[in-house]
XYZ file of C-alpha atoms in Angstrom:
769
model
C 299.354 187.035 6.755
C 297.457 184.516 8.844
C 294.219 185.600 7.197
C 295.726 185.176 3.679
C 296.989 181.741 4.628
C 293.523 180.760 5.794
C 292.005 181.936 2.484
C 294.576 180.004 0.462
C 293.979 176.908 2.587
C 290.247 177.317 2.155
C 290.634 177.558 -1.650
C 293.219 174.793 -1.941
C 291.034 172.087 -0.426
C 288.110 172.378 -2.930
C 290.534 172.932 -5.808
C 292.423 169.803 -4.828
C 289.205 167.842 -4.542
C 288.084 169.207 -7.920
C 291.425 168.295 -9.485
C 291.210 164.757 -8.082
C 287.680 164.368 -9.450
C 288.767 165.794 -12.816
C 291.749 163.446 -13.060
C 289.524 160.539 -12.009
C 287.115 161.462 -14.800
C 289.922 161.589 -17.339
C 291.244 158.270 -16.017
C 287.811 156.699 -16.468
C 287.667 157.961 -20.068
C 291.116 156.556 -20.812
C 290.392 153.206 -19.176
C 287.040 152.861 -20.926
C 288.593 153.506 -24.322
C 291.530 151.158 -23.843
C 289.591 148.310 -22.235
C 286.711 148.230 -24.761
C 286.594 148.226 -28.561
C 288.846 151.057 -29.659
C 287.580 151.460 -33.208
C 284.443 151.010 -35.273
C 285.536 148.835 -38.187
C 283.241 148.931 -41.253
C 282.074 145.625 -42.655
C 283.215 145.007 -46.229
C 281.155 143.484 -49.015
C 283.039 141.617 -51.745
C 282.028 140.319 -55.152
C 282.748 136.757 -56.193
C 286.308 135.938 -57.199
C 287.296 135.216 -60.793
C 288.864 131.995 -62.008
C 291.317 132.118 -64.891
C 291.870 128.952 -66.911
C 292.978 127.921 -70.410
C 290.259 128.620 -72.966
C 288.658 131.603 -71.266
C 288.302 134.777 -73.324
C 289.893 137.742 -71.558
C 287.633 140.265 -73.297
C 284.493 138.527 -72.022
C 285.734 138.810 -68.428
C 287.130 142.324 -68.996
C 290.471 141.286 -67.525
C 292.201 144.645 -67.941
C 289.280 146.593 -66.481
C 289.019 144.156 -63.581
C 292.714 144.428 -62.758
C 292.440 148.209 -62.729
C 289.377 148.121 -60.468
C 291.379 145.904 -58.096
C 294.164 148.481 -58.049
C 296.739 146.587 -60.123
C 299.266 148.882 -61.811
C 300.411 148.364 -65.395
C 304.152 148.667 -65.847
C 306.516 148.572 -68.815
C 309.290 147.186 -66.636
C 309.784 143.667 -65.321
C 307.051 142.732 -62.864
C 308.646 142.297 -59.442
C 306.023 143.501 -56.958
C 302.542 142.298 -56.084
C 299.793 144.339 -57.658
C 301.713 144.916 -60.911
C 301.040 143.603 -64.410
C 302.674 143.861 -67.813
C 301.332 143.278 -71.331
C 303.799 142.276 -74.069
C 302.894 141.870 -77.751
C 304.912 139.368 -79.770
C 306.128 140.954 -83.007
C 304.617 139.492 -86.172
C 302.158 137.412 -84.170
C 298.764 137.737 -82.522
C 300.231 136.189 -79.393
C 300.210 138.324 -76.240
C 301.927 137.655 -72.925
C 300.389 139.014 -69.742
C 302.496 138.902 -66.588
C 300.499 139.497 -63.395
C 301.851 139.507 -59.859
C 298.829 138.382 -57.860
C 298.026 140.066 -54.555
C 297.829 138.282 -51.242
C 294.249 137.745 -50.128
C 292.564 136.286 -47.064
C 289.785 134.047 -48.364
C 287.240 132.557 -45.948
C 288.800 129.093 -46.026
C 292.394 129.875 -46.942
C 295.087 132.529 -46.938
C 296.406 133.062 -50.443
C 300.004 134.191 -50.875
C 300.340 136.048 -54.152
C 302.820 135.037 -56.834
C 303.584 136.104 -60.419
C 301.940 134.323 -63.348
C 302.243 134.560 -67.100
C 299.213 134.227 -69.344
C 299.979 133.032 -72.859
C 297.133 134.508 -74.927
C 296.226 133.852 -78.538
C 293.197 135.495 -80.219
C 292.057 136.833 -76.838
C 291.924 133.327 -75.327
C 294.238 132.052 -72.609
C 296.271 129.163 -74.018
C 298.640 128.507 -71.093
C 299.107 129.760 -67.534
C 302.566 129.627 -65.997
C 303.512 130.217 -62.381
C 306.831 132.059 -62.063
C 309.266 131.227 -59.240
C 311.226 134.391 -58.438
C 313.241 132.704 -55.698
C 314.662 130.304 -58.311
C 316.042 131.160 -61.714
C 314.187 134.009 -63.444
C 313.062 131.685 -66.219
C 311.839 128.947 -63.853
C 308.145 128.337 -64.599
C 305.497 125.716 -63.918
C 302.319 125.321 -65.954
C 299.133 125.512 -63.926
C 295.556 125.149 -65.094
C 293.547 127.281 -62.707
C 294.254 130.457 -60.801
C 291.979 132.680 -58.739
C 291.868 136.461 -59.035
C 290.746 138.048 -55.780
C 287.205 139.417 -55.356
C 286.442 143.112 -55.675
C 285.437 145.295 -52.761
C 282.038 146.682 -53.777
C 280.767 148.384 -50.615
C 281.283 149.010 -46.910
C 278.782 149.315 -44.073
C 279.677 152.178 -41.729
C 278.185 154.986 -39.674
C 279.392 158.587 -39.697
C 282.915 159.028 -41.069
C 284.187 156.207 -43.231
C 287.464 154.860 -41.847
C 289.245 151.964 -43.525
C 291.373 150.160 -40.969
C 292.840 146.707 -40.375
C 293.675 146.152 -36.712
C 296.937 144.257 -36.123
C 298.941 143.121 -33.128
C 302.248 144.867 -32.434
C 304.224 141.718 -33.234
C 302.725 141.744 -36.742
C 304.305 145.127 -37.507
C 307.843 144.895 -38.959
C 310.566 146.219 -36.684
C 311.747 148.410 -39.539
C 308.420 150.223 -39.595
C 308.281 150.618 -35.803
C 311.820 152.011 -35.795
C 310.967 154.383 -38.640
C 307.942 155.735 -36.767
C 309.786 156.134 -33.459
C 312.870 157.698 -35.075
C 310.948 160.402 -36.875
C 307.977 160.967 -34.569
C 309.313 160.392 -31.042
C 312.964 159.363 -30.714
C 312.738 159.247 -26.879
C 309.473 157.294 -26.824
C 310.937 154.503 -24.701
C 312.365 156.966 -22.153
C 309.751 159.668 -21.414
C 306.592 159.433 -19.317
C 304.140 160.843 -21.831
C 305.623 164.289 -22.407
C 309.155 164.978 -23.636
C 310.464 168.332 -22.278
C 313.529 168.130 -24.540
C 311.378 167.744 -27.655
C 309.113 170.585 -26.555
C 312.065 172.913 -25.968
C 313.709 171.871 -29.243
C 310.482 172.540 -31.159
C 310.119 175.911 -29.397
C 313.570 177.026 -30.541
C 313.031 175.774 -34.099
C 309.710 177.567 -34.398
C 311.126 180.753 -32.863
C 314.007 180.727 -35.311
C 311.716 180.119 -38.315
C 309.095 182.610 -37.192
C 306.422 179.968 -37.789
C 305.407 176.522 -36.593
C 307.777 174.186 -38.443
C 308.261 171.490 -35.826
C 306.087 169.808 -33.205
C 307.036 168.527 -29.807
C 304.209 166.047 -29.341
C 305.137 162.530 -28.337
C 303.545 159.403 -29.770
C 301.505 159.173 -26.572
C 300.257 162.754 -26.983
C 299.337 162.113 -30.615
C 297.414 159.003 -29.596
C 295.552 160.881 -26.843
C 294.699 163.728 -29.213
C 293.320 161.334 -31.841
C 291.488 159.145 -29.340
C 289.881 161.696 -27.048
C 290.331 165.301 -28.162
C 289.468 167.647 -31.022
C 291.987 169.237 -33.374
C 291.100 172.705 -32.069
C 294.127 174.319 -30.420
C 293.144 175.711 -26.995
C 294.861 175.890 -23.617
C 292.307 173.495 -22.094
C 292.924 170.935 -24.832
C 296.687 171.098 -24.257
C 296.190 170.646 -20.499
C 293.884 167.672 -21.064
C 296.355 166.231 -23.556
C 299.192 166.445 -21.025
C 297.172 164.992 -18.154
C 295.752 162.139 -20.226
C 299.195 161.343 -21.643
C 300.518 160.902 -18.089
C 297.523 158.726 -17.244
C 298.036 156.539 -20.323
C 301.746 156.115 -19.615
C 301.024 155.299 -15.970
C 298.381 152.644 -16.707
C 299.629 150.995 -19.909
C 302.901 149.596 -21.210
C 304.883 151.110 -24.056
C 303.946 148.133 -26.233
C 300.238 148.683 -25.602
C 300.556 152.388 -26.405
C 302.526 151.732 -29.579
C 300.083 149.045 -30.712
C 297.171 151.444 -30.304
C 299.105 154.157 -32.149
C 300.010 152.094 -35.228
C 296.347 151.110 -35.601
C 294.951 154.608 -34.977
C 297.279 156.857 -36.990
C 295.823 158.586 -40.091
C 297.825 157.889 -43.258
C 295.861 159.128 -46.253
C 292.590 159.390 -48.106
C 290.940 157.124 -50.669
C 287.908 158.923 -52.007
C 285.520 159.363 -49.089
C 287.389 156.822 -46.960
C 290.203 157.719 -44.595
C 293.151 155.314 -44.452
C 293.910 154.531 -40.808
C 296.543 152.271 -39.348
C 299.741 150.959 -40.874
C 298.213 147.671 -42.081
C 295.600 149.403 -44.240
C 298.197 151.915 -45.426
C 300.524 149.113 -46.520
C 297.798 147.736 -48.782
C 296.785 151.197 -49.972
C 300.250 152.412 -50.971
C 302.029 149.169 -51.863
C 299.317 146.498 -52.395
C 301.089 144.215 -49.961
C 300.760 143.091 -46.339
C 303.019 144.488 -43.622
C 305.175 141.361 -43.599
C 306.378 142.057 -47.148
C 307.389 145.710 -46.721
C 310.957 146.649 -47.569
C 312.991 148.977 -45.349
C 312.513 151.832 -47.828
C 308.756 151.286 -47.831
C 308.720 151.260 -44.025
C 310.546 154.589 -44.040
C 308.059 156.057 -46.472
C 305.068 155.020 -44.345
C 306.758 156.472 -41.256
C 307.398 159.712 -43.107
C 303.828 160.096 -44.326
C 302.462 160.368 -40.762
C 303.605 163.997 -40.411
C 301.440 165.085 -43.352
C 299.616 162.541 -45.556
C 298.277 165.309 -47.766
C 301.805 166.575 -48.402
C 304.096 163.545 -48.338
C 301.880 161.006 -50.061
C 303.546 159.661 -53.239
C 300.154 160.050 -54.920
C 300.292 163.792 -54.231
C 303.960 164.607 -54.805
C 306.467 161.923 -55.658
C 309.470 164.249 -55.201
C 308.454 165.360 -51.714
C 307.599 161.774 -50.749
C 311.040 160.577 -51.822
C 312.760 163.417 -49.965
C 310.743 162.694 -46.830
C 311.505 158.971 -47.053
C 315.227 159.666 -47.221
C 315.007 161.980 -44.195
C 313.412 159.161 -42.218
C 316.147 156.754 -43.318
C 318.743 159.299 -42.178
C 317.034 159.567 -38.790
C 317.053 155.782 -38.475
C 320.764 155.739 -39.226
C 321.402 158.445 -36.630
C 319.433 156.522 -33.987
C 321.380 153.337 -34.813
C 318.296 151.336 -35.768
C 319.740 150.463 -39.191
C 323.242 149.723 -40.444
C 325.030 152.022 -42.919
C 324.834 149.280 -45.568
C 321.064 148.999 -45.062
C 320.779 152.766 -45.311
C 322.666 152.896 -48.617
C 320.669 150.031 -50.090
C 317.327 151.589 -49.091
C 318.329 154.928 -50.621
C 318.829 153.209 -53.987
C 315.343 151.658 -54.019
C 313.075 153.509 -56.469
C 309.835 154.951 -55.168
C 306.916 153.118 -56.742
C 303.839 155.336 -56.834
C 300.700 153.688 -58.134
C 297.431 155.264 -59.192
C 294.718 155.462 -56.560
C 291.889 153.015 -57.226
C 288.758 154.389 -55.563
C 286.079 151.862 -54.697
C 282.671 152.875 -56.007
C 279.482 150.989 -55.269
C 278.593 149.651 -58.710
C 275.853 147.446 -57.314
C 273.899 149.565 -54.807
C 270.628 147.653 -55.187
C 272.422 144.339 -54.708
C 274.235 145.672 -51.647
C 270.915 146.803 -50.155
C 269.557 143.310 -50.781
C 272.583 141.773 -49.031
C 272.287 144.207 -46.133
C 268.609 143.358 -45.667
C 269.499 139.656 -45.501
C 272.264 140.298 -42.966
C 269.999 142.405 -40.750
C 267.817 139.343 -40.232
C 270.697 137.802 -38.242
C 272.999 140.635 -37.191
C 272.180 143.959 -35.480
C 272.960 147.068 -37.503
C 275.624 148.054 -34.939
C 277.496 144.827 -35.621
C 277.518 145.485 -39.374
C 278.919 148.990 -38.956
C 281.463 148.390 -36.185
C 282.719 144.795 -36.140
C 284.625 144.607 -39.434
C 282.826 141.622 -40.922
C 283.773 140.453 -44.400
C 280.834 139.445 -46.561
C 281.646 137.372 -49.636
C 278.848 137.398 -52.199
C 277.860 135.700 -55.446
C 278.006 138.870 -57.560
C 279.930 138.738 -60.851
C 281.175 142.299 -61.309
C 281.548 142.003 -65.076
C 277.953 140.833 -65.446
C 276.809 143.529 -63.021
C 278.408 146.248 -65.138
C 276.967 144.698 -68.315
C 273.504 144.697 -66.731
C 273.690 148.324 -65.659
C 275.004 149.401 -69.069
C 272.234 147.476 -70.852
C 269.566 149.082 -68.658
C 270.810 152.623 -69.168
C 271.190 152.158 -72.925
C 267.788 150.526 -73.395
C 265.813 153.118 -71.442
C 267.518 156.000 -73.242
C 266.860 154.363 -76.628
C 263.187 153.826 -75.780
C 262.794 157.472 -74.783
C 264.398 158.577 -78.045
C 262.275 156.198 -80.099
C 259.069 156.980 -78.174
C 259.312 160.605 -76.916
C 255.957 160.331 -75.130
C 257.657 158.113 -72.532
C 259.429 161.115 -70.993
C 257.136 164.038 -71.767
C 255.969 166.018 -68.730
C 257.660 163.740 -66.189
C 259.817 164.723 -63.232
C 263.063 162.771 -62.602
C 261.278 160.719 -59.953
C 258.560 159.716 -62.422
C 260.835 158.593 -65.233
C 260.573 155.309 -67.095
C 262.149 152.586 -64.989
C 263.652 149.178 -65.570
C 265.250 146.305 -63.691
C 267.267 143.183 -64.469
C 268.411 140.178 -62.472
C 270.679 137.336 -63.622
C 270.967 133.976 -61.856
C 273.151 130.926 -62.357
C 270.463 128.196 -62.496
C 272.603 125.318 -61.231
C 273.623 127.083 -57.989
C 271.083 129.865 -57.524
C 273.938 132.394 -57.372
C 272.694 135.900 -58.126
C 275.268 137.112 -60.643
C 273.845 140.567 -61.413
C 271.080 142.712 -59.963
C 270.047 146.179 -61.114
C 266.970 147.362 -59.271
C 266.411 150.659 -61.030
C 267.643 153.379 -63.302
C 269.365 155.635 -60.768
C 269.984 154.635 -57.157
C 270.604 158.227 -56.051
C 267.201 159.137 -57.458
C 265.298 156.141 -56.083
C 266.426 153.417 -53.695
C 263.286 151.372 -54.412
C 264.577 147.950 -55.471
C 262.223 146.816 -58.210
C 263.754 143.336 -58.335
C 262.569 142.408 -54.852
C 260.121 145.149 -53.843
C 258.049 145.730 -56.995
C 255.011 143.439 -57.132
C 253.711 143.582 -60.687
C 251.529 141.483 -62.944
C 253.730 139.255 -65.154
C 251.147 138.895 -67.923
C 252.173 136.396 -70.590
C 255.415 135.694 -68.762
C 253.334 133.350 -66.607
C 252.000 131.261 -69.515
C 254.802 128.671 -69.643
C 253.687 127.468 -66.209
C 250.251 126.631 -67.646
C 251.812 124.293 -70.209
C 254.228 122.915 -67.631
C 251.294 122.009 -65.385
C 249.502 120.325 -68.292
C 252.559 118.230 -69.204
C 252.907 117.192 -65.563
C 249.248 116.312 -65.045
C 248.031 114.553 -68.192
C 249.993 112.689 -70.908
C 247.429 113.671 -73.535
C 248.872 117.182 -73.457
C 251.917 117.485 -75.693
C 253.460 120.304 -77.684
C 251.627 118.934 -80.705
C 248.246 118.777 -78.923
C 245.499 120.734 -80.682
C 243.902 123.458 -78.569
C 240.715 125.385 -79.357
C 241.212 129.067 -80.099
C 237.541 129.942 -80.085
C 236.259 132.392 -77.473
C 234.696 130.876 -74.365
C 233.236 131.944 -71.042
C 234.307 130.346 -67.776
C 232.021 130.430 -64.766
C 233.381 130.203 -61.220
C 232.193 131.344 -57.778
C 229.104 132.963 -59.354
C 231.374 134.983 -61.620
C 232.178 134.757 -65.298
C 235.463 135.245 -67.073
C 235.936 135.609 -70.810
C 239.561 135.777 -71.975
C 240.361 137.632 -75.177
C 243.268 137.447 -77.595
C 245.414 140.484 -78.288
C 244.610 141.914 -81.692
C 246.758 140.272 -84.360
C 247.227 142.832 -87.112
C 249.006 140.378 -89.405
C 246.004 138.062 -89.674
C 242.429 139.064 -90.485
C 241.002 136.163 -88.556
C 242.407 133.800 -85.998
C 242.688 130.062 -86.464
C 239.980 128.073 -84.724
C 242.555 125.604 -83.513
C 246.282 125.825 -82.782
C 248.933 123.521 -81.389
C 250.194 123.999 -77.840
C 253.549 125.028 -79.303
C 252.027 127.723 -81.502
C 249.892 129.036 -78.648
C 252.987 129.432 -76.489
C 255.272 130.743 -79.224
C 252.760 133.365 -80.325
C 251.521 134.003 -76.775
C 247.844 133.404 -77.645
C 245.512 133.941 -74.693
C 242.410 131.869 -75.406
C 243.982 128.398 -75.869
C 246.260 129.038 -72.882
C 243.355 130.046 -70.648
C 241.244 127.109 -71.846
C 244.086 124.703 -71.129
C 244.448 126.105 -67.605
C 240.754 125.583 -66.858
C 240.938 122.028 -68.178
C 243.994 121.132 -66.121
C 242.864 122.982 -62.995
C 243.658 126.473 -61.711
C 244.554 125.144 -58.252
C 247.096 122.797 -59.813
C 248.540 125.748 -61.753
C 248.913 127.774 -58.539
C 250.601 124.773 -56.905
C 253.068 124.455 -59.807
C 253.983 128.133 -59.491
C 254.632 127.659 -55.784
C 256.919 124.687 -56.504
C 258.926 126.942 -58.808
C 259.554 129.431 -55.990
C 256.660 131.874 -56.372
C 254.677 132.849 -53.262
C 251.132 131.400 -52.929
C 248.859 132.946 -55.556
C 245.053 133.173 -55.731
C 243.591 130.272 -57.710
C 241.464 132.353 -60.080
C 241.151 131.692 -63.852
C 242.945 134.911 -64.827
C 246.037 133.539 -63.064
C 246.740 131.638 -66.287
C 247.332 134.947 -68.084
C 249.511 136.431 -65.338
C 247.022 138.522 -63.344
C 248.579 137.829 -59.927
C 251.398 140.133 -58.855
C 254.918 138.760 -58.495
C 258.438 140.163 -58.216
C 261.145 139.917 -60.892
C 263.214 137.855 -58.428
C 260.415 135.279 -58.207
C 260.082 135.077 -61.992
C 263.830 134.694 -62.471
C 263.875 131.958 -59.833
C 260.971 130.141 -61.506
C 262.576 130.273 -64.957
C 265.804 128.971 -63.377
C 264.000 125.714 -62.645
C 263.202 125.354 -66.349
C 266.811 126.089 -67.274
C 268.054 123.538 -64.737
C 265.900 120.634 -65.893
C 263.322 120.746 -63.124
C 265.754 121.244 -60.238
C 265.276 124.346 -58.126
C 268.298 126.110 -56.620
C 267.292 128.667 -53.979
C 268.524 132.158 -55.033
C 271.687 132.982 -53.111
C 273.465 136.314 -52.659
C 275.819 135.623 -49.727
C 278.401 132.836 -49.748
C 280.232 133.445 -46.459
C 280.347 135.913 -43.591
C 283.750 136.147 -41.903
C 284.238 137.617 -38.434
C 286.928 140.070 -37.342
C 289.120 137.203 -36.139
C 288.975 135.449 -39.520
C 286.551 132.753 -38.394
C 283.550 131.911 -40.552
C 280.384 133.145 -38.858
C 278.137 131.916 -41.601
C 278.665 129.769 -44.667
C 275.652 129.450 -46.906
C 275.461 126.242 -48.893
C 273.722 125.701 -52.197
C 270.183 124.422 -51.644
C 268.757 122.377 -54.503
C 265.617 120.306 -54.826
C 263.955 118.460 -57.676
C 260.509 120.053 -57.965
C 259.294 118.975 -61.425
C 260.151 116.249 -63.901
C 263.045 116.952 -66.280
C 260.886 115.776 -69.213
C 258.103 118.301 -68.602
C 260.697 121.003 -68.011
C 262.426 120.179 -71.291
C 259.194 120.332 -73.297
C 258.591 123.885 -72.052
C 262.198 124.859 -72.766
C 261.987 123.354 -76.262
C 258.872 125.409 -76.967
C 260.431 128.563 -75.515
C 263.370 128.117 -77.859
C 260.768 128.509 -80.591
C 259.640 131.784 -78.984
C 263.074 133.211 -79.776
C 263.376 131.566 -83.177
C 259.973 132.339 -84.654
C 257.718 133.643 -81.895
C 257.285 136.869 -79.941
C 260.952 136.852 -78.898
C 262.433 136.656 -82.383
C 263.686 140.233 -81.965
C 266.591 138.789 -80.011
C 267.704 136.885 -83.110
C 267.295 139.966 -85.280
C 269.442 141.822 -82.752
C 272.238 139.292 -83.299
C 271.846 136.926 -80.357
C 272.314 133.520 -81.974
C 273.267 130.962 -79.310
C 270.793 128.332 -78.017
C 268.372 130.043 -75.656
C 264.769 129.940 -74.526
C 262.525 132.688 -73.233
C 259.133 134.345 -73.052
C 257.802 137.861 -73.446
C 255.312 139.315 -71.010
C 252.847 142.152 -71.559
C 250.116 143.107 -69.103
C 246.685 144.638 -69.683
C 246.753 148.212 -70.972
C 250.467 147.734 -71.748
C 251.483 148.812 -68.229
C 254.294 146.273 -67.679
C 256.775 144.881 -70.182
C 258.720 141.714 -69.297
C 261.129 139.197 -70.706
C 262.557 136.109 -69.025
C 265.032 134.005 -70.912
C 267.909 131.663 -70.412
C 270.800 129.727 -71.834
C 271.786 126.424 -70.180
C 273.859 128.266 -67.553
C 272.456 131.786 -67.199
C 268.932 133.073 -66.542
C 267.946 136.729 -66.808
C 264.653 138.508 -66.220
C 264.086 142.076 -67.370
C 261.221 144.451 -66.588
C 260.373 147.907 -67.966
C 257.597 150.173 -66.741
C 256.607 153.107 -64.556
C 256.498 152.898 -60.765
C 253.011 154.388 -60.639
C 251.676 151.799 -63.092
C 251.278 154.318 -65.843
C 250.704 152.948 -69.334
C 253.969 152.295 -71.181
C 252.186 151.421 -74.409
C 254.832 148.877 -75.433
C 254.914 145.089 -75.439
C 257.505 142.970 -73.705
C 259.083 142.359 -77.109
C 259.435 146.102 -77.693
C 260.645 147.253 -74.274
C 262.003 144.407 -72.125
C 263.423 142.095 -74.798
C 266.018 144.664 -76.023
C 267.239 145.063 -72.432
C 267.553 141.294 -71.969
C 269.260 140.857 -75.337
C 271.833 143.610 -74.785
C 272.768 142.066 -71.462
C 272.892 138.443 -72.641
C 274.995 139.249 -75.698
C 277.662 140.804 -73.464
C 277.282 138.235 -70.675
C 277.738 135.242 -72.978
C 280.171 136.686 -75.495
C 283.033 134.348 -76.340
C 281.747 131.753 -73.863
C 281.540 128.157 -75.126
C 278.239 127.488 -76.890
C 276.219 124.719 -75.250
C 272.733 123.341 -75.868
C 270.101 122.226 -73.406
C 270.466 118.659 -72.167
C 267.825 116.279 -73.532
C 266.454 113.881 -70.869
C 266.678 110.163 -71.699
C 262.908 109.815 -71.723
C 262.482 112.371 -74.515
C 262.239 111.413 -78.187
C 261.771 113.465 -81.345
C 259.285 112.764 -84.131
C 258.774 114.535 -87.449
C 255.204 115.849 -87.427
C 252.936 117.925 -89.606
C 252.626 121.345 -87.893
C 249.010 121.793 -89.053
C 247.635 118.566 -87.655
C 250.126 117.257 -85.126
C 250.172 113.866 -86.900
C 253.259 112.062 -88.085
C 254.420 113.662 -91.306
C 254.965 111.902 -94.606
C 256.299 112.953 -97.953
C 252.822 114.213 -98.853
C 252.799 116.794 -96.048
C 253.784 120.253 -97.316
C 255.927 120.890 -94.243
C 257.195 119.089 -91.176
C 259.477 119.587 -88.238
C 260.855 117.552 -85.364
C 258.829 117.879 -82.212
C 259.828 116.658 -78.748
C 257.679 114.155 -76.859
C 257.865 112.285 -73.600
C 258.143 108.600 -74.539
C 254.719 107.094 -74.843
C 252.994 110.384 -75.710
C 254.235 110.671 -79.299
C 251.542 110.531 -82.042
C 250.640 107.047 -83.283
C 248.864 108.118 -86.495
C 250.091 109.944 -89.544
C 248.698 113.258 -90.699
C 245.135 112.464 -91.866
C 244.654 115.712 -93.789
C 247.425 115.046 -96.254
C 247.245 111.238 -95.998
C 243.500 110.443 -95.735
C 243.873 106.703 -96.351
C 246.646 106.066 -93.838
C 245.476 105.799 -90.286
C 248.207 104.041 -88.340
C 251.915 103.665 -88.685
């Protein structure tokens, strides 16, 4: 007996020491988790918001599609809850009434509390906007003239499993929801020390009677420990660890701290690839409202879902969800956390089950661009764990238009020219890209960097350095107008071949073959040279003005420093589509450059603004020189190489230029209206010959996009600077036209550069006005 006692004593000491060390290890794990960041919160990337105002066309902004992407639910009943909308057609009239209950949204500089509005629409245009006051009489309305529709979530930055979660303090959770959770999950939560023997015994009897596991005995603390530290695998060791850690948690932390961690950790559903965690995120997911606006019935439903989100979700089974909600309400009544009158009222509330709106990244190339910008200031770990909110300049309607235009154009080209896809693997397919910028602000409104992001993440808008070809020519004329007043749109330029010698080298530019004319004119106007994209007069003009000055002009427009070689005038130096779009934005904005901008604000997890990017603008060229180029580029669309846009049906005032490189490898088009610039590119990544001009390949892409992007928008023309005047001239000679001239048109001139003599060919005796 003495010997056995000695053995037991000998074994007890190391076992006790081991147990102490083990408990100390578990305590360290618990303390580390509770004292540090408990969750990795993905950062969210949002599009720009949408402003609604009288006069706007709802089809051009795709209002219905946008509401559905935002998760709004259409209803035939009276709109009473946020996230709902109703469309009513007036009989015998083309008038339509839209009632929309706007969601709450936390903007960077303000918290917006949603309210219902009515849109009075006639012929697809908003005529009036009325704000409805539900707290007053049902018919109480106030006319307003501007309302903001919240931005769309377009992407999240996360590592590993995607968990959508909004962390809240316990005091932000309604008491009704806390009572619902405690009543149904752990009625003795405030009494036990981590484990509840009564609940365990009760569950044991229930399971024994049913012959299967129908009830659990885990407390809220045990559930939290299991989710925080342990796997879902059921083993004896896991149950022991769960019990020990539950005691540790209860011993070191208050009930409020435990409950706060639980309501933020609990899993409550699935939205595509993203798990819905925490009651705050679940409130938005199921009801499109913040926690503070939940009704008692909605609190009961959320509490009931915890037991099995895949079973009791109203999205999965509305009948089971309703039954489960009512069970929770009954439990709350039994635990005296609600009054009988509250119970009866909550039972009568209908269960509103909306459709799940899954967020899909419709702008993957843009998101990559934004991420790259953010990584210059924030570590990757911050982006994937700190729950930043990134508000961008992206217009989702324009983004979808751009992607649709790209897909349609490339498919049409492959049908029309089968050789473009013969013998090519998916990774070698014909590619394209398009970027759209608001010239006055620099806001990037759409960006499609390729045909298929899953196939290739190479962003051709910012990473592809390609020769722009003729797309560069407008900068030659811009430089000439800036440098010497003798150069006007009516100036006569030689079209005869020439050889230019520089640095012991020679360069001899050639015109593209013109099949419509047997021989080229020996002399053309600057306008005609630009409209028809003629090489020789453009190259000659560049050598006269100075290649270094041309390179300097390009740099002013936002293009990186380029080699000052003669072939620069014909677009031999490689640039990116982003640079070309930025440069053309200066022309559209009257000589003022707005730095391209993709991020407006970055908001931290506490709601404070970490970064607010302001619009950066600078006058880089004269508005008069800019206008002359724009006026000539309008002619490109009307009667030059870009006239295909007009044939396609695009009729509003616009300017633009085609671009085709040597051997027809790259096809470009850059064009703009007064308030939108777009640059399109079509080609192969490996610089294989496309065999098509910019007018054939890139112009259709640009036109398809611009027709959708500008549809039903007010038509506006380019502003004419005060120092510009118009004179009727003879197009053949550039002189002032008279009645004897067979044709004439009004040309733009900077004051003081207009012609002083009449056309001498058709008026040989008249020399001066």
